[in-house]
Short mmCIF file of C-alpha atoms in Angstrom, two decimals:
data_model
loop_
_atom_site.label_atom_id
_atom_site.label_comp_id
_atom_site.label_asym_id
_atom_site.label_seq_id
_atom_site.Cartn_x
_atom_site.Cartn_y
_atom_site.Cartn_z
CA MET A 1 -9.82 -7.01 24.85
CA ALA A 2 -12.90 -8.54 25.35
CA SER A 3 -16.11 -6.51 25.27
CA ASP A 4 -17.56 -8.04 28.08
CA GLU A 5 -14.89 -8.32 30.98
CA PRO A 6 -15.10 -8.09 34.12
CA ALA A 7 -14.28 -5.49 35.90
CA VAL A 8 -11.33 -6.08 38.41
CA LYS A 9 -11.85 -5.67 42.17
CA ARG A 10 -10.25 -2.99 43.08
CA VAL A 11 -6.42 -2.87 45.51
CA LYS A 12 -6.96 -1.34 48.71
CA LEU A 13 -3.62 0.72 49.13
CA SER A 14 -2.84 2.84 52.16
CA GLU A 15 -0.18 5.77 52.30
CA ASP A 16 2.55 3.38 54.12
CA GLU A 17 2.00 0.71 51.94
CA LYS A 18 2.65 2.52 48.53
CA PRO A 19 6.41 1.98 48.60
CA ASN A 20 7.01 -1.32 47.27
CA SER A 21 3.24 -2.01 46.24
CA LEU A 22 4.16 -2.75 42.82
CA PHE A 23 6.51 -6.13 42.56
CA GLY A 24 8.71 -7.45 39.07
CA MET A 25 11.03 -10.08 38.59
CA GLY A 26 12.60 -10.75 35.10
CA ASN A 27 15.60 -10.06 32.93
CA PRO A 28 17.27 -7.11 33.73
CA LEU A 29 19.50 -6.34 30.95
CA LEU A 30 21.63 -2.42 30.75
CA ASP A 31 20.61 -0.63 27.49
CA ILE A 32 23.30 0.95 25.53
CA CYS A 33 21.91 3.58 22.88
CA ALA A 34 23.88 5.20 20.13
CA VAL A 35 23.48 6.47 16.38
CA VAL A 36 26.00 4.18 14.88
CA ASP A 37 27.07 4.19 11.09
CA LYS A 38 25.79 1.30 8.42
CA ASP A 39 29.52 -0.10 8.70
CA PHE A 40 29.44 -0.83 12.41
CA LEU A 41 26.15 -2.39 11.88
CA ASP A 42 27.03 -4.58 9.31
CA LYS A 43 30.37 -5.68 10.73
CA TYR A 44 29.33 -6.44 14.66
CA VAL A 45 25.18 -6.35 14.73
CA LYS A 46 24.65 -8.92 12.18
CA ARG A 47 28.05 -10.85 13.24
CA SER A 48 28.17 -11.04 16.81
CA VAL A 49 25.77 -10.33 20.28
CA SER A 50 28.65 -9.82 22.43
CA GLU A 51 30.85 -6.71 21.23
CA PHE A 52 28.96 -4.05 23.21
CA GLU A 53 32.62 -2.81 24.72
CA GLU A 54 33.57 -2.22 20.52
CA LEU A 55 30.16 0.23 20.70
CA VAL A 56 30.85 1.78 23.82
CA LYS A 57 35.00 2.81 22.45
CA LYS A 58 33.40 4.14 19.66
CA PHE A 59 30.39 5.90 20.03
CA LYS A 60 28.51 8.33 22.48
CA VAL A 61 26.18 5.73 24.27
CA GLU A 62 24.15 6.65 26.82
CA TYR A 63 22.65 3.58 29.41
CA HIS A 64 19.36 2.63 30.61
CA ALA A 65 18.47 0.07 32.93
CA GLY A 66 16.51 -2.24 30.66
CA GLY A 67 14.36 -5.58 30.42
CA ALA A 68 11.04 -5.81 29.75
CA THR A 69 9.55 -6.65 33.20
CA GLN A 70 12.37 -3.83 34.39
CA ASN A 71 10.99 -1.30 31.77
CA SER A 72 7.40 -1.79 33.12
CA ILE A 73 8.49 -1.27 36.45
CA LYS A 74 10.16 2.46 35.60
CA ILE A 75 7.36 3.56 33.46
CA ALA A 76 4.69 2.72 36.23
CA GLN A 77 7.14 4.89 38.46
CA TRP A 78 7.48 7.70 36.18
CA MET A 79 3.51 7.96 35.91
CA ILE A 80 3.21 7.47 39.72
CA GLN A 81 5.84 10.22 40.56
CA GLU A 82 5.97 10.30 44.06
CA PRO A 83 6.74 8.41 46.40
CA HIS A 84 9.50 6.83 44.89
CA ASN A 85 10.19 3.35 45.44
CA VAL A 86 6.65 1.88 44.47
CA GLY A 87 8.37 -0.54 42.14
CA THR A 88 10.73 -3.50 43.20
CA PHE A 89 12.32 -5.47 40.74
CA PHE A 90 14.12 -8.76 41.04
CA GLY A 91 16.44 -10.10 38.64
CA CYS A 92 20.20 -11.30 38.02
CA ILE A 93 23.43 -9.30 37.05
CA GLY A 94 26.93 -10.14 36.99
CA LYS A 95 29.38 -8.39 39.17
CA ASP A 96 31.11 -5.90 36.63
CA LYS A 97 30.88 -2.12 35.40
CA PHE A 98 27.52 -2.74 33.45
CA GLY A 99 26.21 -4.39 35.90
CA GLU A 100 27.53 -1.42 38.47
CA ILE A 101 26.07 1.04 35.82
CA LEU A 102 22.56 -1.06 35.51
CA LYS A 103 22.49 0.00 39.20
CA GLN A 104 22.79 3.30 39.55
CA LYS A 105 20.23 3.69 36.35
CA ALA A 106 17.47 2.06 38.22
CA GLU A 107 17.62 4.28 41.40
CA GLU A 108 18.19 7.13 38.80
CA ALA A 109 14.54 5.81 37.41
CA HIS A 110 13.54 5.65 41.90
CA ILE A 111 12.64 2.03 41.74
CA GLN A 112 14.20 -0.63 44.11
CA ALA A 113 16.07 -2.73 41.97
CA ARG A 114 17.05 -5.80 44.19
CA TYR A 115 19.28 -7.99 42.07
CA TYR A 116 21.17 -11.43 42.49
CA GLU A 117 24.53 -10.40 41.74
CA GLN A 118 26.63 -13.76 40.55
CA GLY A 119 29.91 -13.68 39.61
CA GLU A 120 30.17 -16.38 36.46
CA GLU A 121 28.40 -14.30 33.53
CA PRO A 122 28.68 -11.05 32.66
CA THR A 123 25.60 -8.56 32.96
CA GLY A 124 23.07 -9.00 30.61
CA THR A 125 22.91 -6.55 28.01
CA CYS A 126 20.60 -4.74 24.50
CA ALA A 127 22.29 -2.34 22.25
CA ALA A 128 20.07 0.11 20.38
CA CYS A 129 21.68 0.84 17.53
CA LEU A 130 20.24 3.62 15.98
CA THR A 131 20.64 4.12 12.37
CA GLY A 132 18.88 7.49 10.70
CA THR A 133 15.40 6.13 11.19
CA ASN A 134 15.87 2.63 11.98
CA ARG A 135 16.70 0.74 15.06
CA SER A 136 18.71 -2.63 15.23
CA LEU A 137 17.91 -4.24 18.79
CA VAL A 138 21.18 -6.70 19.99
CA ALA A 139 20.82 -8.51 23.40
CA ASN A 140 22.72 -11.07 25.03
CA LEU A 141 21.18 -12.02 27.91
CA ALA A 142 23.90 -13.89 30.15
CA ALA A 143 23.69 -13.17 33.73
CA ALA A 144 20.25 -12.23 33.21
CA ASN A 145 19.28 -16.26 33.05
CA CYS A 146 21.23 -17.06 35.95
CA TYR A 147 18.50 -16.04 38.37
CA LYS A 148 18.46 -18.48 41.18
CA LYS A 149 14.93 -18.95 43.59
CA ASP A 150 17.29 -20.55 46.63
CA LYS A 151 19.83 -17.89 46.66
CA HIS A 152 17.73 -14.42 46.19
CA LEU A 153 13.89 -14.78 45.99
CA ASP A 154 13.96 -17.22 49.20
CA LEU A 155 16.49 -14.96 51.71
CA GLU A 156 14.39 -13.67 53.84
CA GLU A 157 14.86 -9.87 53.55
CA ASN A 158 14.40 -10.13 49.84
CA TRP A 159 10.70 -12.04 50.81
CA GLU A 160 9.98 -9.22 52.64
CA LEU A 161 9.63 -7.19 49.86
CA VAL A 162 7.55 -9.60 48.14
CA GLU A 163 4.95 -9.29 51.03
CA LYS A 164 4.61 -5.92 50.78
CA ALA A 165 3.39 -5.80 46.92
CA ASN A 166 -0.30 -6.00 46.17
CA VAL A 167 0.26 -5.78 42.83
CA TYR A 168 2.94 -8.65 40.59
CA TYR A 169 4.19 -8.37 37.36
CA ILE A 170 5.61 -10.95 35.24
CA ALA A 171 7.07 -11.06 31.71
CA GLY A 172 6.86 -14.38 30.09
CA PHE A 173 10.16 -14.44 29.47
CA PHE A 174 11.14 -15.29 32.02
CA LEU A 175 9.68 -18.34 32.17
CA THR A 176 12.52 -19.44 31.00
CA VAL A 177 14.79 -18.69 33.65
CA SER A 178 12.98 -19.52 36.70
CA VAL A 179 9.19 -21.01 36.99
CA GLU A 180 9.78 -21.87 40.35
CA SER A 181 10.54 -18.61 41.40
CA ILE A 182 7.66 -17.08 39.79
CA LEU A 183 5.48 -19.80 40.98
CA LYS A 184 6.58 -19.12 44.67
CA VAL A 185 5.75 -14.94 43.68
CA ALA A 186 2.26 -16.64 42.06
CA LYS A 187 0.80 -18.81 44.97
CA HIS A 188 1.50 -16.09 47.45
CA ALA A 189 -0.72 -13.41 45.65
CA SER A 190 -3.05 -16.06 45.10
CA GLU A 191 -3.29 -17.14 48.85
CA ASN A 192 -3.24 -13.46 50.00
CA ASN A 193 -6.05 -11.99 47.35
CA LYS A 194 -3.52 -9.91 45.89
CA LEU A 195 -3.03 -9.18 41.85
CA PHE A 196 -0.31 -11.59 39.71
CA CYS A 197 -0.19 -10.51 36.40
CA LEU A 198 1.63 -12.28 33.68
CA ASN A 199 2.77 -10.95 29.79
CA LEU A 200 2.31 -13.88 27.08
CA SER A 201 5.82 -11.77 25.93
CA ALA A 202 6.74 -13.40 22.20
CA PRO A 203 4.71 -16.31 20.31
CA PHE A 204 8.01 -18.59 21.53
CA ILE A 205 6.77 -18.82 24.79
CA CYS A 206 3.61 -20.36 23.81
CA GLN A 207 5.05 -22.19 21.20
CA PHE A 208 8.16 -24.28 23.63
CA PHE A 209 7.57 -22.85 26.98
CA LYS A 210 3.65 -24.58 27.17
CA ASP A 211 4.12 -26.61 29.96
CA ASN A 212 5.78 -23.77 32.33
CA LEU A 213 3.34 -21.16 30.55
CA MET A 214 0.04 -23.34 31.68
CA LYS A 215 1.47 -24.10 35.09
CA VAL A 216 1.71 -20.22 36.30
CA LEU A 217 -1.99 -19.49 34.23
CA PRO A 218 -4.18 -20.63 36.74
CA TYR A 219 -2.87 -18.06 39.50
CA VAL A 220 -2.17 -15.44 36.52
CA ASP A 221 -5.49 -12.72 37.58
CA VAL A 222 -4.25 -10.24 34.46
CA LEU A 223 -3.04 -11.67 31.11
CA PHE A 224 -1.12 -9.57 28.76
CA GLY A 225 0.22 -9.92 25.32
CA ASN A 226 -0.42 -8.67 21.97
CA GLU A 227 -2.43 -10.06 18.56
CA THR A 228 0.69 -12.27 17.34
CA GLU A 229 1.01 -13.89 20.61
CA ALA A 230 -2.30 -14.23 21.33
CA SER A 231 -2.92 -16.01 17.99
CA ALA A 232 0.21 -18.29 19.13
CA PHE A 233 -1.42 -19.04 22.65
CA GLY A 234 -4.77 -20.38 20.71
CA LYS A 235 -3.55 -21.86 18.65
CA GLU A 236 -1.28 -24.05 21.01
CA GLN A 237 -4.33 -24.55 23.06
CA ASP A 238 -6.44 -26.02 20.28
CA TRP A 239 -9.16 -23.43 19.74
CA ASP A 240 -10.37 -23.32 16.24
CA THR A 241 -10.78 -19.70 16.20
CA LYS A 242 -8.00 -16.42 15.10
CA ASP A 243 -10.56 -14.27 16.71
CA VAL A 244 -8.35 -12.03 19.22
CA LYS A 245 -11.63 -11.55 21.41
CA GLU A 246 -12.47 -14.62 21.43
CA ILE A 247 -9.18 -15.91 22.16
CA ALA A 248 -9.28 -13.37 25.00
CA LYS A 249 -13.02 -14.68 26.26
CA LYS A 250 -11.78 -18.34 25.87
CA ALA A 251 -8.19 -17.67 28.27
CA GLN A 252 -10.24 -16.04 30.81
CA ALA A 253 -12.57 -19.03 31.18
CA LEU A 254 -9.76 -21.54 32.18
CA THR A 255 -9.12 -22.50 35.30
CA LYS A 256 -8.13 -19.97 37.93
CA GLU A 257 -6.96 -20.54 41.57
CA ASN A 258 -7.69 -17.57 43.69
CA THR A 259 -11.97 -17.74 42.64
CA LYS A 260 -12.61 -14.06 44.36
CA ARG A 261 -10.81 -12.18 41.28
CA PRO A 262 -12.27 -12.93 37.87
CA ARG A 263 -9.07 -13.03 35.20
CA ILE A 264 -8.95 -9.70 33.02
CA VAL A 265 -7.40 -10.46 29.70
CA VAL A 266 -5.66 -7.49 27.70
CA PHE A 267 -4.64 -8.24 24.05
CA THR A 268 -3.17 -5.10 22.56
CA GLN A 269 -3.71 -5.04 18.52
CA GLY A 270 -1.38 -2.49 16.98
CA SER A 271 -3.60 0.52 16.10
CA GLU A 272 -6.99 -1.16 17.37
CA ASP A 273 -7.55 -0.58 20.71
CA THR A 274 -4.03 -1.23 21.77
CA VAL A 275 -3.21 -1.32 26.00
CA MET A 276 0.14 -1.35 27.25
CA ALA A 277 0.98 -3.10 30.17
CA THR A 278 3.25 -0.34 31.20
CA GLY A 279 0.79 2.62 31.71
CA PHE A 280 -1.50 -0.02 32.86
CA LEU A 281 0.18 -1.02 35.60
CA SER A 282 0.75 2.49 37.36
CA GLN A 283 -2.98 3.08 37.52
CA LEU A 284 -3.70 -0.58 38.91
CA VAL A 285 -1.32 -0.26 41.78
CA GLN A 286 -3.13 2.99 43.03
CA ASP A 287 -6.52 1.31 43.21
CA LYS A 288 -7.79 3.12 39.58
CA PRO A 289 -10.73 0.93 37.42
CA VAL A 290 -9.74 -0.70 34.14
CA GLU A 291 -11.08 2.15 32.02
CA ARG A 292 -8.62 4.48 33.86
CA CYS A 293 -6.07 1.77 33.73
CA VAL A 294 -6.59 1.50 30.12
CA GLU A 295 -6.22 5.53 29.29
CA ALA A 296 -3.00 5.67 31.11
CA ALA A 297 -1.32 2.67 28.95
CA HIS A 298 -2.31 4.52 25.87
CA TYR A 299 -0.84 7.49 27.14
CA ALA A 300 2.47 5.89 28.21
CA GLY A 301 2.41 3.94 24.95
CA SER A 302 2.07 7.32 22.80
CA VAL A 303 5.37 8.88 24.81
CA ILE A 304 7.75 5.94 24.89
CA ILE A 305 6.87 5.29 21.09
CA LYS A 306 8.02 8.37 20.06
CA GLN A 307 11.90 8.24 22.12
CA ALA A 308 14.68 6.04 20.63
CA GLY A 309 14.93 3.46 23.75
CA CYS A 310 12.46 3.33 26.68
CA THR A 311 12.62 6.65 27.84
CA PHE A 312 10.38 9.27 28.57
CA PRO A 313 10.34 13.48 29.91
CA GLU A 314 10.92 13.72 32.92
CA LYS A 315 7.29 14.04 34.26
CA PRO A 316 3.67 12.44 32.63
CA ASP A 317 1.51 14.97 31.59
CA PHE A 318 -1.50 12.34 32.13
CA ASN A 319 -4.35 13.83 34.51
#
C-alpha cells in the first residue's frame, strides 16, 4: 500500500442499518473438501474438473459455501459476529442438490445469499483435494457463469437489498460474467457516496479483460490485489515500473467518478506488509479507520491460512 495513502472517509452506520450493510456479488461455488489418495488425484483431478460426484461417493467430504467474493462476505460476517446477515451476496447457482447444500451452508455462515437459480447449468463447485500437506483445487464454474442482470439484479426485491448496503465488494473474476451488473452497482455506490471495492483477483483479469476492468475502475473507491496482479495491472497500463508502491500510487491517481472519496489501493506482498480484503471489510463496514482494517486483515489471514479451506473457529479472537 502506498505510504502516502489518504485516509478513507468513514461510513456512518446506525444500529438498524447494519443488516445488509455489506453487499457482494460474484461466482458462488460449493467447496467440497476431502482427504484423498494420490491415485484419485492422478485419475480425476488431472483429467477432469467434473468428477465431483465420484469424490463425494469415495471419500468423507465437508461442504462449505465458497467462491472468492462469497468467502470474503463470510469472513467479514465471522469477524463481526452480531448481528447476523450483515453481508448480502448475489450470484448464480443451479436447481440441484449441490445448490440446496450451498444455500444451507450460506445460511449457516449467517449471510443473506440471494441466488439467481436457473436450470440450464449445475451449481458451480470447487474440489479441495488434500494429500498430506498438499492441497489441489479443481473448480467447475458452471452456473456461476450464468448470472443475468435483467433476471435477478434488476428485480425490485433484489435491488432493495443493494440499496440497503453502504459498502460493496466484488472480485475481478465477476468481470468475466456480468460487467453490466457490476456497473449498475458501482454507479449506485458512486452516486450515493457509498464505498465500492474491487479486487483484481488474477493477472489474467488485467490482461484479457482490461476493457471491462477499465470501465469499472472509475467507480472504485478501494482497489485490492497482490503483487503479481499489481505488476500485471501496471504492465497493461504501460507504466514503466515494477515497484508495487509506485503502481499503487499511479492506480490511486487514475480517473475517479466520485471525487468526494480519494481512492485507496491495497496490494498484498506475501510476507511483506500483507493486507487481506476479507478481514479488511469487516472493520470497514463498522466505521473503523484504515489502520484498524489492516490489523483485522492480518488477523483474519493468519487464521484462514491455517485451515484446510475457507473455514474458521466459531468466534474470532480479535479485539
